[in-house]
CSV table of C-alpha atoms in Angstrom, one decimal:
chain,number,residue,atom,x,y,z
A,9,UNK,CA,6.8,-0.2,-28.1
A,10,UNK,CA,4.6,2.5,-26.7
A,11,UNK,CA,5.1,4.7,-29.8
A,12,UNK,CA,4.1,1.7,-32.0
A,13,UNK,CA,0.9,1.1,-29.9
A,14,UNK,CA,-0.1,4.8,-30.0
A,15,UNK,CA,0.6,5.1,-33.7
A,16,UNK,CA,-1.4,1.9,-34.5
A,17,UNK,CA,-4.2,3.0,-32.3
A,18,UNK,CA,-4.3,6.6,-33.7
A,19,UNK,CA,-4.6,5.2,-37.2
A,20,UNK,CA,-7.4,2.9,-36.1
A,21,UNK,CA,-9.3,5.8,-34.5
A,22,UNK,CA,-8.6,8.1,-37.4
A,23,UNK,CA,-9.9,5.6,-40.0
A,24,UNK,CA,-13.0,5.0,-37.9
A,25,UNK,CA,-13.6,8.7,-37.5
A,26,UNK,CA,-13.5,9.2,-41.2
A,27,UNK,CA,-16.2,6.6,-41.6
A,28,UNK,CA,-19.3,6.5,-39.4
A,29,UNK,CA,-17.6,6.3,-36.0
A,30,UNK,CA,-19.4,4.0,-33.5
A,31,UNK,CA,-20.8,5.7,-30.4
A,32,UNK,CA,-18.2,4.1,-28.2
A,33,UNK,CA,-15.3,5.8,-30.2
A,34,UNK,CA,-16.1,9.3,-29.0
A,35,UNK,CA,-13.2,11.6,-28.0
A,36,UNK,CA,-13.4,10.8,-24.3
A,37,UNK,CA,-13.4,7.1,-24.7
A,38,UNK,CA,-10.6,7.2,-27.2
A,39,UNK,CA,-8.4,9.0,-24.6
A,40,UNK,CA,-9.4,6.5,-21.9
A,41,UNK,CA,-8.5,3.6,-24.2
A,42,UNK,CA,-5.1,5.1,-25.2
A,43,UNK,CA,-4.4,5.6,-21.5
A,44,UNK,CA,-5.1,1.9,-20.9
A,45,UNK,CA,-2.7,1.0,-23.7
A,46,UNK,CA,0.0,3.2,-22.2
A,47,UNK,CA,-0.5,1.5,-18.8
A,48,UNK,CA,-0.2,-2.0,-20.3
A,49,UNK,CA,3.0,-1.0,-22.1
A,50,UNK,CA,4.5,0.3,-18.9
A,51,UNK,CA,3.4,-2.7,-16.8
A,52,UNK,CA,4.0,-5.7,-19.0
A,53,UNK,CA,7.6,-7.0,-19.6
A,54,UNK,CA,8.4,-7.4,-23.3
A,55,UNK,CA,9.0,-10.8,-24.9
A,56,UNK,CA,9.5,-12.2,-28.4
A,57,UNK,CA,8.1,-15.6,-27.5
A,58,UNK,CA,5.0,-16.4,-29.5
A,59,UNK,CA,1.7,-16.6,-27.6
A,60,UNK,CA,3.5,-16.1,-24.3
A,61,UNK,CA,0.8,-13.7,-23.2
A,62,UNK,CA,-2.1,-15.7,-24.6
A,63,UNK,CA,-3.4,-16.6,-21.1
A,64,UNK,CA,-3.6,-12.9,-20.3
A,65,UNK,CA,-6.4,-12.6,-22.9
A,66,UNK,CA,-8.5,-15.3,-21.4
A,67,UNK,CA,-11.9,-14.3,-19.8
A,68,UNK,CA,-11.4,-11.4,-17.3
A,69,UNK,CA,-7.6,-11.7,-17.3
A,70,UNK,CA,-5.5,-8.6,-17.5
A,71,UNK,CA,-5.8,-8.1,-21.3
A,72,UNK,CA,-9.5,-8.9,-21.5
A,73,UNK,CA,-10.6,-5.4,-21.1
A,74,UNK,CA,-14.4,-4.8,-20.6
A,75,UNK,CA,-16.3,-1.6,-21.2
A,76,UNK,CA,-18.6,-1.9,-18.2
A,77,UNK,CA,-20.6,1.3,-18.9
A,78,UNK,CA,-21.6,0.5,-22.4
A,79,UNK,CA,-25.4,0.0,-22.7
A,80,UNK,CA,-25.7,-1.5,-26.1
A,81,UNK,CA,-24.9,-5.2,-26.2
A,82,UNK,CA,-23.6,-5.1,-29.8
A,83,UNK,CA,-21.2,-2.3,-28.8
A,84,UNK,CA,-20.0,-4.5,-25.9
A,85,UNK,CA,-19.3,-7.4,-28.2
A,86,UNK,CA,-17.7,-5.2,-30.9
A,87,UNK,CA,-15.4,-3.7,-28.4
A,88,UNK,CA,-14.4,-7.1,-27.1
A,89,UNK,CA,-13.2,-8.1,-30.6
A,90,UNK,CA,-11.6,-4.7,-31.2
A,91,UNK,CA,-9.6,-4.9,-28.0
A,92,UNK,CA,-8.3,-8.4,-28.9
A,93,UNK,CA,-7.2,-7.0,-32.3
A,94,UNK,CA,-5.3,-4.0,-30.8
A,95,UNK,CA,-3.6,-5.8,-27.9
A,96,UNK,CA,-3.2,-9.0,-29.8
A,97,UNK,CA,-1.2,-7.3,-32.5
A,98,UNK,CA,1.2,-6.1,-29.8
A,99,UNK,CA,1.5,-9.0,-27.4
A,100,UNK,CA,0.8,-12.3,-29.1
A,101,UNK,CA,3.8,-12.1,-31.5
A,102,UNK,CA,2.1,-14.0,-34.3
A,103,UNK,CA,1.2,-13.1,-37.8
A,104,UNK,CA,-2.2,-11.5,-38.2
A,105,UNK,CA,-3.8,-14.4,-40.0
A,106,UNK,CA,-2.9,-16.7,-37.2
A,107,UNK,CA,-4.1,-14.3,-34.6
A,108,UNK,CA,-7.6,-14.0,-36.2
A,109,UNK,CA,-7.9,-17.8,-36.0
A,110,UNK,CA,-7.1,-18.1,-32.3
A,111,UNK,CA,-10.8,-17.7,-31.1
A,112,UNK,CA,-11.6,-20.8,-33.2
A,113,UNK,CA,-9.7,-22.8,-30.6
A,114,UNK,CA,-12.6,-22.3,-28.2
A,115,UNK,CA,-15.4,-23.0,-30.7
A,116,UNK,CA,-17.1,-26.4,-30.4
A,117,UNK,CA,-20.0,-27.4,-32.7
A,118,UNK,CA,-19.7,-31.2,-32.5
A,119,UNK,CA,-21.5,-33.5,-30.1
A,120,UNK,CA,-18.3,-35.3,-29.1
A,121,UNK,CA,-16.5,-32.2,-27.9
A,122,UNK,CA,-19.6,-30.9,-26.2
A,123,UNK,CA,-19.8,-34.1,-24.2
A,124,UNK,CA,-16.2,-33.7,-23.2
A,125,UNK,CA,-17.0,-30.3,-21.9
A,126,UNK,CA,-20.0,-31.5,-20.0
A,127,UNK,CA,-17.7,-34.1,-18.3
A,128,UNK,CA,-15.7,-31.2,-16.9
A,129,UNK,CA,-18.8,-29.2,-15.9
A,130,UNK,CA,-20.7,-31.8,-14.0
A,131,UNK,CA,-18.1,-32.8,-11.4
A,132,UNK,CA,-17.1,-29.1,-10.8
A,133,UNK,CA,-20.8,-28.2,-10.1
A,134,UNK,CA,-21.1,-31.2,-7.7
A,135,UNK,CA,-18.0,-30.3,-5.7
A,136,UNK,CA,-18.4,-26.5,-5.8
A,137,UNK,CA,-22.1,-26.4,-4.8
A,138,UNK,CA,-21.4,-24.9,-1.3
A,139,UNK,CA,-18.8,-22.4,-2.6
A,140,UNK,CA,-21.0,-21.3,-5.5
A,141,UNK,CA,-23.9,-20.7,-3.1
A,142,UNK,CA,-21.6,-18.7,-0.8
A,143,UNK,CA,-20.5,-16.7,-3.8
A,144,UNK,CA,-24.1,-16.1,-4.9
A,145,UNK,CA,-25.1,-14.9,-1.4
A,146,UNK,CA,-22.1,-12.7,-0.9
A,147,UNK,CA,-22.8,-8.9,-1.1
A,148,UNK,CA,-19.1,-8.3,-1.8
A,149,UNK,CA,-18.0,-10.9,-4.3
A,150,UNK,CA,-19.0,-10.2,-8.0
A,151,UNK,CA,-16.3,-11.7,-10.1
A,152,UNK,CA,-13.5,-14.3,-9.5
A,153,UNK,CA,-10.9,-15.0,-12.2
A,154,UNK,CA,-8.1,-17.5,-11.8
A,155,UNK,CA,-4.8,-17.6,-13.8
A,156,UNK,CA,-2.7,-19.7,-11.4
A,157,UNK,CA,-2.9,-20.6,-7.7
A,158,UNK,CA,-1.3,-17.3,-6.7
A,159,UNK,CA,-2.3,-15.1,-9.6
A,160,UNK,CA,-6.0,-14.3,-9.8
A,161,UNK,CA,-8.6,-11.5,-9.8
A,162,UNK,CA,-11.4,-10.7,-7.4
A,163,UNK,CA,-13.8,-8.1,-8.5
A,164,UNK,CA,-11.6,-5.3,-10.0
A,165,UNK,CA,-8.4,-6.2,-8.2
A,166,UNK,CA,-5.6,-8.4,-9.6
A,167,UNK,CA,-3.6,-10.3,-7.0
A,168,UNK,CA,-0.1,-11.7,-7.0
A,169,UNK,CA,2.0,-12.9,-4.0
A,170,UNK,CA,3.7,-9.5,-3.6
A,171,UNK,CA,1.4,-6.9,-5.3
A,172,UNK,CA,-2.2,-6.0,-5.8
A,173,UNK,CA,-3.4,-3.9,-8.7
A,174,UNK,CA,-6.8,-2.4,-7.8
A,175,UNK,CA,-8.7,-0.7,-10.7
A,176,UNK,CA,-11.4,1.9,-10.8
A,177,UNK,CA,-13.6,1.7,-13.9
A,178,UNK,CA,-12.8,4.6,-16.3
A,179,UNK,CA,-15.2,7.5,-16.2
A,180,UNK,CA,-16.8,7.2,-19.7
A,181,UNK,CA,-16.5,3.7,-20.9
A,182,UNK,CA,-16.1,1.9,-17.6
A,183,UNK,CA,-12.9,0.2,-18.8
A,184,UNK,CA,-11.5,-2.5,-16.4
A,185,UNK,CA,-8.6,-2.6,-16.4
A,186,UNK,CA,-8.2,1.1,-16.7
A,187,UNK,CA,-5.5,3.7,-16.3
A,188,UNK,CA,-7.0,4.6,-12.9
A,189,UNK,CA,-5.5,2.1,-10.4
A,190,UNK,CA,-3.7,1.7,-7.1
A,191,UNK,CA,-0.7,-0.5,-6.5
A,192,UNK,CA,-0.8,-2.0,-3.1
A,193,UNK,CA,1.1,-4.6,-1.0
A,194,UNK,CA,-1.0,-7.3,0.7
A,195,UNK,CA,-0.3,-5.7,4.1
A,196,UNK,CA,-1.7,-2.4,2.9
A,197,UNK,CA,-5.1,-3.8,1.8
A,198,UNK,CA,-6.8,-5.8,4.6
A,199,UNK,CA,-10.3,-5.5,3.1
A,200,UNK,CA,-9.0,-6.8,-0.3
A,201,UNK,CA,-7.2,-9.6,1.4
A,202,UNK,CA,-10.4,-10.5,3.2
A,203,UNK,CA,-12.1,-10.9,-0.2
A,204,UNK,CA,-9.2,-13.1,-1.3
A,205,UNK,CA,-9.7,-15.3,1.8
A,206,UNK,CA,-13.5,-15.5,1.2
A,207,UNK,CA,-12.9,-16.7,-2.4
A,208,UNK,CA,-10.1,-19.1,-1.6
A,209,UNK,CA,-12.1,-22.4,-1.5
A,210,UNK,CA,-13.8,-21.6,-4.8
A,211,UNK,CA,-10.6,-20.5,-6.4
A,212,UNK,CA,-8.9,-23.8,-5.4
A,213,UNK,CA,-11.6,-25.7,-7.2
A,214,UNK,CA,-11.3,-23.4,-10.2
A,215,UNK,CA,-7.6,-24.3,-10.4
A,216,UNK,CA,-8.4,-28.0,-10.2
A,217,UNK,CA,-11.0,-27.9,-13.0
A,218,UNK,CA,-9.4,-25.2,-15.1
A,219,UNK,CA,-12.2,-22.8,-14.7
A,220,UNK,CA,-11.3,-19.3,-16.1
A,221,UNK,CA,-13.8,-17.2,-14.2
A,222,UNK,CA,-17.0,-17.1,-12.2
A,223,UNK,CA,-19.3,-14.0,-12.5
A,224,UNK,CA,-22.6,-12.9,-11.0
A,225,UNK,CA,-25.0,-10.6,-12.8
A,226,UNK,CA,-27.5,-8.1,-11.3
A,227,UNK,CA,-30.2,-10.9,-11.1
A,228,UNK,CA,-27.9,-13.3,-9.2
A,229,UNK,CA,-27.4,-15.6,-12.1
A,230,UNK,CA,-24.0,-17.3,-11.9
A,231,UNK,CA,-21.9,-17.7,-15.1
A,232,UNK,CA,-19.1,-20.2,-14.8
A,233,UNK,CA,-16.8,-19.6,-17.7
A,234,UNK,CA,-14.5,-22.6,-18.3
A,235,UNK,CA,-12.7,-21.1,-21.3
A,236,UNK,CA,-12.7,-18.6,-24.1
A,237,UNK,CA,-11.1,-15.8,-26.0
A,238,UNK,CA,-12.6,-12.4,-27.0
A,239,UNK,CA,-16.4,-13.0,-27.4
A,240,UNK,CA,-16.0,-16.8,-27.7
A,241,UNK,CA,-16.9,-18.2,-24.2
A,242,UNK,CA,-18.1,-21.6,-23.1
A,243,UNK,CA,-19.4,-22.7,-19.7
A,244,UNK,CA,-22.5,-23.1,-17.7
A,245,UNK,CA,-25.1,-20.6,-16.3
A,246,UNK,CA,-26.9,-21.3,-13.1
A,247,UNK,CA,-30.1,-19.3,-13.1
A,248,UNK,CA,-31.8,-17.7,-10.1
A,249,UNK,CA,-35.2,-16.7,-11.3
A,250,UNK,CA,-35.3,-16.4,-15.1
A,251,UNK,CA,-36.0,-18.9,-17.8
A,252,UNK,CA,-33.4,-20.5,-20.0
A,253,UNK,CA,-32.6,-18.2,-22.9
A,254,UNK,CA,-32.7,-19.1,-26.6
A,255,UNK,CA,-29.9,-19.3,-29.1
A,256,UNK,CA,-29.4,-15.8,-30.4
A,257,UNK,CA,-30.1,-14.1,-27.1
A,258,UNK,CA,-27.3,-12.3,-25.3
A,259,UNK,CA,-25.9,-12.7,-21.9
A,260,UNK,CA,-25.1,-10.0,-19.3
A,261,UNK,CA,-21.7,-9.4,-21.0
A,262,UNK,CA,-23.4,-8.6,-24.3
A,263,UNK,CA,-22.2,-11.8,-25.9
A,264,UNK,CA,-24.6,-13.7,-28.2
A,265,UNK,CA,-25.4,-17.3,-27.3
A,266,UNK,CA,-24.6,-19.5,-30.3
A,267,UNK,CA,-25.3,-22.9,-28.6
A,268,UNK,CA,-27.5,-23.6,-25.6
A,269,UNK,CA,-28.0,-27.0,-24.1
A,270,UNK,CA,-30.3,-27.2,-21.0
A,271,UNK,CA,-28.9,-29.2,-18.1
A,272,UNK,CA,-31.8,-28.7,-15.7
A,273,UNK,CA,-34.7,-26.3,-15.3
A,274,UNK,CA,-32.3,-23.7,-13.9
A,275,UNK,CA,-29.0,-24.4,-15.6
A,276,UNK,CA,-27.6,-24.7,-19.1
A,277,UNK,CA,-24.4,-25.2,-21.0
A,278,UNK,CA,-23.6,-22.5,-23.5
A,279,UNK,CA,-21.2,-21.3,-26.1
A,280,UNK,CA,-21.0,-17.7,-27.3
A,281,UNK,CA,-19.7,-16.5,-30.7
């Protein structure tokens, strides 16, 4: 499979280079991304089951690679889609036309489905108020992602019952996951397990309400992502100091707000696309 990935990726990069190659496809970043693909191939067991790895593409899961050092929001969003195309072609085991339609599963433009989403958001916010405040005030917690009760991510470390994969962002693009990582047992990483314990109560609520991830930006705004794929997210943002953005603005991840519905003076429901 690795040869197939490298060949496919090399073709993509070559075609881009022959045209007007985007800034984020320079030689250094190309090598970093190929290294990530090699790491994924070595780490993930192979399967022929359709969509078996779909949850691994959900927001901030193992296949949802982010270029954290990109400065341009459009480049961030373009890479998000590019990454879904490259890894999706290898791990989703579906025809291309089906794969390109998967993000539509998370798009909601009707009042009825928006109300259904709000019915999930409101009780979560009520019950998690204390834990969200603790997350906001923490100097060490920046990101929590939940796949299952015992499979989750805190900051740049992915946890399972027997193993931790702790990633360092790549040098040029800041890819996370990257090819720069440590494999640790829980007993070898007391500081990482302390972060796990600090996030436990919030993660329990995330499992209960099927919240994909909770993130904090540099301005202490909290983004509660309930679901999504690629650049299609939906959830609620809890603002600290800044006013509610408008449709067409972009969030801290570089994703464009397609729908915004104010819930209070400092919170709003959103969908990106």
